[in-house]
Tab-separated table of C-alpha atoms and ligand atoms in Angstrom:
chain	number	residue	atom	x	y	z
R	1	MET	CA	-17.573	66.035	-19.713
R	2	ILE	CA	-17.133	69.752	-19.160
R	3	VAL	CA	-18.612	71.255	-16.018
R	4	ALA	CA	-18.747	75.022	-15.487
R	5	GLU	CA	-19.887	76.348	-12.144
R	6	GLN	CA	-20.709	79.998	-11.603
R	7	LEU	CA	-18.047	80.928	-14.115
R	8	THR	CA	-17.452	84.678	-14.231
R	9	LYS	CA	-14.949	86.778	-16.156
R	10	ARG	CA	-14.552	90.527	-15.917
R	11	PHE	CA	-12.257	92.642	-18.058
R	12	GLY	CA	-11.986	95.906	-16.134
R	13	ASP	CA	-15.549	97.042	-15.630
R	14	LYS	CA	-16.845	94.843	-18.476
R	15	THR	CA	-18.396	91.575	-17.339
R	16	ALA	CA	-17.855	89.243	-20.290
R	17	VAL	CA	-19.168	86.097	-18.589
R	18	SER	CA	-21.471	86.213	-15.606
R	19	GLU	CA	-22.165	83.280	-13.252
R	20	VAL	CA	-22.375	80.764	-16.046
R	21	SER	CA	-23.069	77.146	-15.091
R	22	PHE	CA	-23.533	74.262	-17.497
R	23	THR	CA	-22.545	70.681	-18.181
R	24	VAL	CA	-21.404	69.522	-21.597
R	25	GLN	CA	-22.188	65.817	-21.842
R	26	PRO	CA	-20.118	63.215	-23.679
R	27	GLY	CA	-21.686	61.394	-26.597
R	28	LYS	CA	-23.405	64.502	-27.891
R	29	VAL	CA	-22.597	67.522	-29.986
R	30	THR	CA	-23.333	70.612	-27.929
R	31	GLY	CA	-23.788	73.834	-29.842
R	32	PHE	CA	-22.651	77.041	-28.183
R	33	LEU	CA	-24.692	79.942	-29.480
R	34	GLY	CA	-25.063	83.620	-28.774
R	35	PRO	CA	-24.798	87.071	-30.324
R	36	ASN	CA	-21.455	88.758	-30.978
R	37	GLY	CA	-19.815	89.587	-27.692
R	38	ALA	CA	-22.027	87.199	-25.687
R	39	GLY	CA	-19.025	85.552	-24.042
R	40	LYS	CA	-18.697	82.272	-25.980
R	41	SER	CA	-14.998	82.579	-26.845
R	42	THR	CA	-14.181	83.875	-23.368
R	43	THR	CA	-15.927	80.853	-21.831
R	44	MET	CA	-14.045	78.499	-24.157
R	45	ARG	CA	-10.765	80.190	-23.276
R	46	MET	CA	-11.510	79.708	-19.584
R	47	ILE	CA	-12.272	76.011	-20.155
R	48	VAL	CA	-8.757	75.491	-21.501
R	49	GLY	CA	-7.048	77.842	-19.058
R	50	LEU	CA	-6.173	80.606	-21.528
R	51	ASP	CA	-8.269	83.067	-19.528
R	52	ARG	CA	-8.403	82.807	-15.779
R	53	PRO	CA	-11.911	83.086	-14.309
R	54	THR	CA	-12.551	86.091	-12.071
R	55	SER	CA	-14.627	83.663	-10.016
R	56	GLY	CA	-16.217	80.266	-10.401
R	57	SER	CA	-14.625	77.179	-11.857
R	58	VAL	CA	-14.596	74.858	-14.808
R	59	THR	CA	-13.380	71.290	-15.108
R	60	VAL	CA	-12.808	68.895	-17.976
R	61	ASN	CA	-13.345	65.272	-16.959
R	62	GLY	CA	-13.264	66.230	-13.329
R	63	GLN	CA	-10.148	68.364	-13.188
R	64	PRO	CA	-9.013	71.792	-14.320
R	65	TYR	CA	-7.615	71.417	-17.839
R	66	VAL	CA	-4.286	73.047	-16.978
R	67	ARG	CA	-3.531	70.130	-14.652
R	68	SER	CA	-3.983	67.608	-17.422
R	69	ARG	CA	-0.840	65.502	-18.034
R	70	ALA	CA	-1.466	64.818	-21.712
R	71	PRO	CA	-3.352	67.975	-22.693
R	72	LEU	CA	-3.638	67.272	-26.423
R	73	ALA	CA	-5.060	63.812	-25.789
R	74	GLU	CA	-7.485	65.269	-23.285
R	75	VAL	CA	-8.807	68.293	-25.151
R	76	GLY	CA	-8.512	69.427	-28.753
R	77	VAL	CA	-9.005	73.145	-29.145
R	78	LEU	CA	-9.675	75.464	-32.038
R	79	LEU	CA	-10.128	79.058	-30.977
R	80	ASP	CA	-11.284	81.704	-33.409
R	81	ALA	CA	-8.242	83.896	-32.891
R	82	LYS	CA	-6.137	81.200	-34.487
R	83	ALA	CA	-3.761	83.192	-36.706
R	84	VAL	CA	-0.835	80.797	-37.067
R	85	HIS	CA	1.463	83.688	-38.124
R	86	THR	CA	4.376	81.428	-38.714
R	87	GLY	CA	7.040	81.032	-41.313
R	88	ARG	CA	6.791	77.284	-40.805
R	89	SER	CA	4.991	75.029	-43.210
R	90	ALA	CA	1.705	73.594	-42.016
R	91	ARG	CA	3.306	70.143	-41.750
R	92	ASN	CA	6.220	71.430	-39.698
R	93	HIS	CA	3.889	73.434	-37.479
R	94	LEU	CA	1.945	70.243	-36.733
R	95	ARG	CA	5.151	68.209	-36.335
R	96	ALA	CA	6.511	70.707	-33.818
R	97	MET	CA	3.255	70.549	-31.856
R	98	ALA	CA	3.279	66.755	-31.991
R	99	ALA	CA	6.930	66.498	-30.936
R	100	THR	CA	6.408	68.612	-27.816
R	101	HIS	CA	3.521	66.376	-26.778
R	102	GLY	CA	5.011	62.982	-27.508
R	103	ILE	CA	2.821	62.378	-30.535
R	104	GLY	CA	4.266	60.441	-33.466
R	105	ARG	CA	4.779	61.802	-36.991
R	106	SER	CA	2.339	59.307	-38.454
R	107	ARG	CA	-0.478	61.035	-36.566
R	108	VAL	CA	0.552	64.328	-38.201
R	109	ASP	CA	0.133	62.720	-41.613
R	110	GLU	CA	-3.218	61.299	-40.517
R	111	VAL	CA	-4.686	64.658	-39.466
R	112	ILE	CA	-3.338	66.307	-42.628
R	113	GLU	CA	-5.132	63.654	-44.638
R	114	LEU	CA	-8.308	63.882	-42.549
R	115	THR	CA	-8.622	67.635	-42.950
R	116	GLY	CA	-7.773	67.616	-46.644
R	117	ILE	CA	-4.746	69.911	-46.504
R	118	GLY	CA	-2.296	67.399	-47.962
R	119	SER	CA	-1.622	69.355	-51.145
R	120	VAL	CA	-0.697	72.531	-49.238
R	121	ALA	CA	0.934	71.030	-46.147
R	122	GLY	CA	4.354	72.068	-47.424
R	123	LYS	CA	3.351	75.713	-47.771
R	124	ARG	CA	3.873	78.393	-45.163
R	125	ALA	CA	0.893	78.380	-42.837
R	126	GLY	CA	0.958	82.172	-42.653
R	127	LYS	CA	0.018	82.303	-46.336
R	128	PHE	CA	-3.050	80.084	-45.965
R	129	SER	CA	-6.495	81.275	-47.022
R	130	LEU	CA	-9.132	81.631	-44.294
R	131	GLY	CA	-10.550	78.188	-44.970
R	132	MET	CA	-7.182	76.446	-45.234
R	133	GLY	CA	-6.104	78.103	-41.987
R	134	GLN	CA	-9.286	76.846	-40.400
R	135	ARG	CA	-8.603	73.307	-41.626
R	136	LEU	CA	-5.077	73.535	-40.231
R	137	GLY	CA	-6.544	74.671	-36.894
R	138	ILE	CA	-8.872	71.684	-36.912
R	139	ALA	CA	-5.961	69.389	-37.794
R	140	ALA	CA	-4.073	70.753	-34.772
R	141	ALA	CA	-7.107	70.219	-32.534
R	142	LEU	CA	-7.299	66.577	-33.645
R	143	LEU	CA	-3.591	65.786	-33.198
R	144	GLY	CA	-3.887	64.140	-29.793
R	145	ASP	CA	-7.046	62.188	-30.764
R	146	PRO	CA	-8.746	63.987	-27.870
R	147	HIS	CA	-11.732	62.876	-25.798
R	148	THR	CA	-13.048	66.402	-25.726
R	149	LEU	CA	-13.187	68.876	-28.586
R	150	ILE	CA	-13.746	72.586	-28.174
R	151	LEU	CA	-14.188	74.286	-31.518
R	152	ASP	CA	-14.848	78.011	-31.753
R	153	GLU	CA	-16.535	78.737	-35.082
R	154	PRO	CA	-14.869	75.811	-36.873
R	155	VAL	CA	-16.851	76.246	-40.086
R	156	ASN	CA	-16.137	79.960	-40.383
R	157	GLY	CA	-14.633	80.406	-43.836
R	158	LEU	CA	-14.973	76.804	-44.896
R	159	ASP	CA	-16.372	75.910	-48.297
R	160	PRO	CA	-19.545	73.778	-48.457
R	161	GLU	CA	-17.554	70.548	-48.657
R	162	GLY	CA	-15.603	71.592	-45.557
R	163	VAL	CA	-18.760	72.608	-43.687
R	164	ARG	CA	-20.335	69.240	-44.374
R	165	TRP	CA	-17.163	67.434	-43.398
R	166	VAL	CA	-17.026	69.230	-40.030
R	167	ARG	CA	-20.685	68.376	-39.418
R	168	GLN	CA	-20.253	64.692	-40.219
R	169	PHE	CA	-16.952	64.471	-38.394
R	170	VAL	CA	-18.127	66.004	-35.106
R	171	ARG	CA	-21.251	63.834	-35.219
R	172	TYR	CA	-19.037	60.799	-35.690
R	173	LEU	CA	-16.779	61.857	-32.792
R	174	ALA	CA	-19.792	62.301	-30.532
R	175	SER	CA	-21.139	58.904	-31.575
R	176	GLU	CA	-17.873	57.449	-30.315
R	177	GLY	CA	-18.705	58.885	-26.912
R	178	ARG	CA	-16.552	61.994	-27.084
R	179	THR	CA	-17.523	65.401	-25.779
R	180	VAL	CA	-17.909	68.076	-28.442
R	181	LEU	CA	-18.589	71.749	-27.788
R	182	LEU	CA	-18.751	73.950	-30.843
R	183	SER	CA	-19.814	77.493	-31.496
R	184	SER	CA	-21.235	78.875	-34.697
R	185	HIS	CA	-23.436	81.672	-35.933
R	186	LEU	CA	-24.828	79.526	-38.727
R	187	MET	CA	-28.163	78.402	-37.349
R	188	SER	CA	-29.148	76.160	-40.247
R	189	GLU	CA	-25.843	74.366	-39.925
R	190	MET	CA	-26.130	74.132	-36.149
R	191	ALA	CA	-29.636	72.709	-36.503
R	192	GLN	CA	-28.161	69.806	-38.471
R	193	THR	CA	-25.149	69.320	-36.228
R	194	ALA	CA	-26.064	69.765	-32.566
R	195	ASP	CA	-28.010	67.499	-30.229
R	196	HIS	CA	-27.990	69.997	-27.425
R	197	VAL	CA	-27.535	73.764	-27.316
R	198	ILE	CA	-26.362	76.295	-24.788
R	199	VAL	CA	-27.267	79.878	-25.633
R	200	LEU	CA	-25.419	82.802	-24.079
R	201	GLY	CA	-26.557	86.419	-24.112
R	202	ARG	CA	-24.633	89.259	-22.494
R	203	GLY	CA	-22.510	86.778	-20.585
R	204	ARG	CA	-25.401	84.778	-19.157
R	205	VAL	CA	-26.976	81.437	-19.991
R	206	LEU	CA	-30.264	82.126	-21.768
R	207	ALA	CA	-31.034	78.501	-22.568
R	208	ASP	CA	-29.541	75.065	-22.056
R	209	ALA	CA	-31.668	72.396	-23.677
R	210	ASP	CA	-31.916	69.681	-26.271
R	211	LEU	CA	-32.194	71.243	-29.694
R	212	SER	CA	-35.697	69.965	-30.428
R	213	GLU	CA	-36.925	71.018	-27.006
R	214	LEU	CA	-35.510	74.517	-27.465
R	215	VAL	CA	-37.119	74.920	-30.876
R	216	ARG	CA	-40.446	73.691	-29.527
R	217	ALA	CA	-40.327	76.049	-26.548
R	218	TRP	CA	-39.329	79.159	-28.477
R	219	THR	CA	-41.243	78.915	-31.722
R	220	SER	CA	-44.857	78.501	-32.663
R	221	ASN	CA	-46.077	76.345	-35.472
R	222	THR	CA	-47.839	78.220	-38.203
R	223	VAL	CA	-49.974	77.099	-41.091
R	224	LEU	CA	-49.810	78.828	-44.428
R	225	VAL	CA	-53.264	78.921	-45.996
R	226	ARG	CA	-54.234	79.980	-49.472
R	227	SER	CA	-57.866	80.227	-50.450
R	228	PRO	CA	-59.984	82.304	-52.835
R	229	ARG	CA	-62.412	82.800	-49.899
R	230	LEU	CA	-59.739	83.540	-47.331
R	231	GLY	CA	-61.754	86.223	-45.525
R	232	GLU	CA	-64.548	83.805	-44.645
R	233	LEU	CA	-62.111	81.142	-43.535
R	234	VAL	CA	-60.194	83.569	-41.317
R	235	THR	CA	-63.426	84.708	-39.678
R	236	ALA	CA	-64.429	81.098	-39.040
R	237	VAL	CA	-61.046	80.174	-37.601
R	238	ALA	CA	-60.844	83.173	-35.246
R	239	GLY	CA	-60.422	82.439	-31.552
R	240	PRO	CA	-58.655	83.749	-28.482
R	241	ASP	CA	-55.437	81.775	-29.162
R	242	VAL	CA	-55.426	82.175	-32.919
R	243	THR	CA	-53.293	84.779	-34.692
R	244	VAL	CA	-53.618	85.513	-38.346
R	245	THR	CA	-51.061	87.452	-40.329
R	246	ALA	CA	-51.528	88.269	-43.942
R	247	ALA	CA	-48.728	86.912	-46.089
R	248	GLU	CA	-49.494	87.875	-49.689
R	249	PRO	CA	-52.935	88.534	-51.200
R	250	GLY	CA	-55.094	85.438	-50.796
R	251	THR	CA	-52.749	83.809	-48.297
R	252	ALA	CA	-52.445	84.022	-44.539
R	253	GLU	CA	-50.221	82.592	-41.837
R	254	ILE	CA	-52.280	81.198	-39.010
R	255	THR	CA	-50.880	80.350	-35.592
R	256	GLY	CA	-52.685	78.579	-32.766
R	257	VAL	CA	-54.623	76.000	-34.746
R	258	THR	CA	-53.508	72.876	-36.609
R	259	ALA	CA	-53.577	72.410	-40.369
R	260	ALA	CA	-56.010	69.514	-39.864
R	261	ALA	CA	-58.448	71.702	-37.945
R	262	ILE	CA	-58.301	74.420	-40.605
R	263	GLY	CA	-58.849	71.847	-43.371
R	264	ASP	CA	-61.816	70.281	-41.564
R	265	LEU	CA	-63.375	73.654	-40.912
R	266	ALA	CA	-62.958	74.703	-44.541
R	267	ALA	CA	-64.523	71.440	-45.728
R	268	SER	CA	-67.493	71.806	-43.425
R	269	LEU	CA	-68.130	75.316	-44.780
R	270	GLY	CA	-67.457	74.337	-48.381
R	271	ILE	CA	-64.576	76.816	-48.642
R	272	PRO	CA	-62.025	75.774	-51.267
R	273	ILE	CA	-58.419	75.511	-50.107
R	274	HIS	CA	-55.597	76.002	-52.600
R	275	GLN	CA	-52.771	75.509	-50.158
R	276	LEU	CA	-52.449	74.310	-46.572
R	277	THR	CA	-48.842	74.073	-45.413
R	278	PRO	CA	-47.858	73.486	-41.796
R	279	ARG	CA	-44.588	75.168	-40.896
R	280	THR	CA	-42.557	74.204	-37.871
R	281	GLY	CA	-40.279	76.763	-36.297
R	282	SER	CA	-36.558	76.642	-37.025
R	283	LEU	CA	-33.569	76.942	-34.734
R	284	GLU	CA	-33.034	80.394	-36.220
R	285	ASP	CA	-36.563	81.432	-35.213
R	286	ALA	CA	-36.002	80.087	-31.697
R	287	TYR	CA	-32.588	81.718	-31.447
R	288	LEU	CA	-33.862	85.125	-32.564
R	289	ALA	CA	-36.816	84.960	-30.179
R	290	LEU	CA	-34.538	83.954	-27.339
R	291	THR	CA	-31.740	86.455	-27.882
R	292	GLY	CA	-33.844	89.413	-29.037
R	293	ASP	CA	-33.130	91.413	-25.889
R	294	ALA	CA	-29.552	90.242	-25.535
R	295	VAL	CA	-28.140	91.511	-28.795
R	296	GLU	CA	-25.566	94.214	-28.149
R	297	TYR	CA	-24.659	95.075	-31.712
R	298	LYS	CA	-27.963	95.346	-33.470
R	299	SER	CA	-28.183	95.905	-37.191
R	300	LYS	CA	-30.601	98.379	-38.671
R	301	GLU	CA	-33.821	96.770	-39.803
R	302	ILE	CA	-34.639	97.023	-43.461
R	303	SER	CA	-38.280	97.754	-44.048
L	1	LIG	N1	-9.037	90.352	-23.612
L	1	LIG	C1	-10.135	91.094	-23.487
L	1	LIG	N2	-10.096	92.337	-22.952
L	1	LIG	C2	-11.212	93.070	-22.810
L	1	LIG	N3	-12.440	92.678	-23.171
L	1	LIG	C3	-12.546	91.465	-23.721
L	1	LIG	C4	-11.409	90.612	-23.920
L	1	LIG	N4	-11.844	89.458	-24.479
L	1	LIG	C5	-13.177	89.590	-24.641
L	1	LIG	N5	-13.594	90.789	-24.178
L	1	LIG	C6	-14.985	91.275	-24.171
L	1	LIG	O1	-15.792	90.269	-23.586
L	1	LIG	C7	-17.048	90.187	-24.234
L	1	LIG	C8	-17.261	88.770	-24.715
L	1	LIG	O2	-16.408	88.513	-25.793
L	1	LIG	P1	-16.290	87.097	-26.505
L	1	LIG	O3	-15.180	87.178	-27.477
L	1	LIG	O4	-16.210	86.041	-25.466
L	1	LIG	O5	-17.690	86.998	-27.241
L	1	LIG	P2	-18.205	85.920	-28.294
L	1	LIG	O6	-19.496	85.403	-27.768
L	1	LIG	O7	-17.145	84.940	-28.601
L	1	LIG	O8	-18.523	86.829	-29.557
L	1	LIG	P3	-18.350	86.558	-31.141
L	1	LIG	O9	-19.596	85.850	-31.569
L	1	LIG	O10	-18.297	87.927	-31.725
L	1	LIG	O11	-17.124	85.749	-31.344
L	1	LIG	C9	-17.019	91.226	-25.343
L	1	LIG	O12	-17.655	92.388	-24.883
L	1	LIG	C10	-15.541	91.451	-25.564
L	1	LIG	O13	-15.312	92.753	-26.031
L	2	LIG	MG1	-16.118	84.465	-30.293
């Protein structure tokens, strides 16, 4: 379990993380989301003692991580600034890490196997591609068979097979009762991976909820309707809580009324329906609604 209380980090006059409190529960995958610069990596660095909080505190299993006696068995960490700029081979890099933490060589071979870098383990880690470097970082995080995993953008640069492997693997680790905190900007992937999500925006917690709850709270269900007599149907459906947006000619997206109600109404009026598709909101929809005002580096909209 990771517990952050009023965690704050300032860099000069920039407040990167501001009074952030949350609990990351064991047995679940917790997604850590937020726009660029929101403070996710800084928070993760504070959890493992790489950045010192300006104020507030954070503990892993009840104590500050830096006091842990077997740190690699306690917490496995992959931070996005991983650059293993080393002349050592991947295997030797892992062996050196293992040796300084009293971990046997057989575990090194295990994590190499697990992360699929066996064929390149003899190559210099500095020459690895983005994805291979990422796999090596994950291998390092797994070395101590840790109870808690903190992974900052672990799927960044991974190929589809690697992305799926990370998803299945972290879900498996959580099912074993471990604590998993992982950040990613890939909402569709996060939607399939996380049980719970914490969303940061400009250094503050914008949301901390179960994934399904968050999606329900921040999206509205719409129904896509296609009909040759759409105008009549839209007039009949109109109400104070109903919004209708035109999609393409002959189709509309209707919010505020169920597909069943629209179908019944159309039947009672004898209006033919060519399509009636309920659409539930996605994590991406919820995320964009939630962080709309907290995005610091906004891209130009294409219209
Ligand atoms: N060492 C540092 N010195 C000064 N400012 C920093 C430092 N580290 C982070 N920051 C600033 O703190 C803020 C939060 O950065 P952080 O890297 O935690 O964001 P993030 O949520 O991980 O973003 P991204 O999604 O882009 O990885 C940013 O404004 C960043 O510029
Ligand atoms: Mg980051």
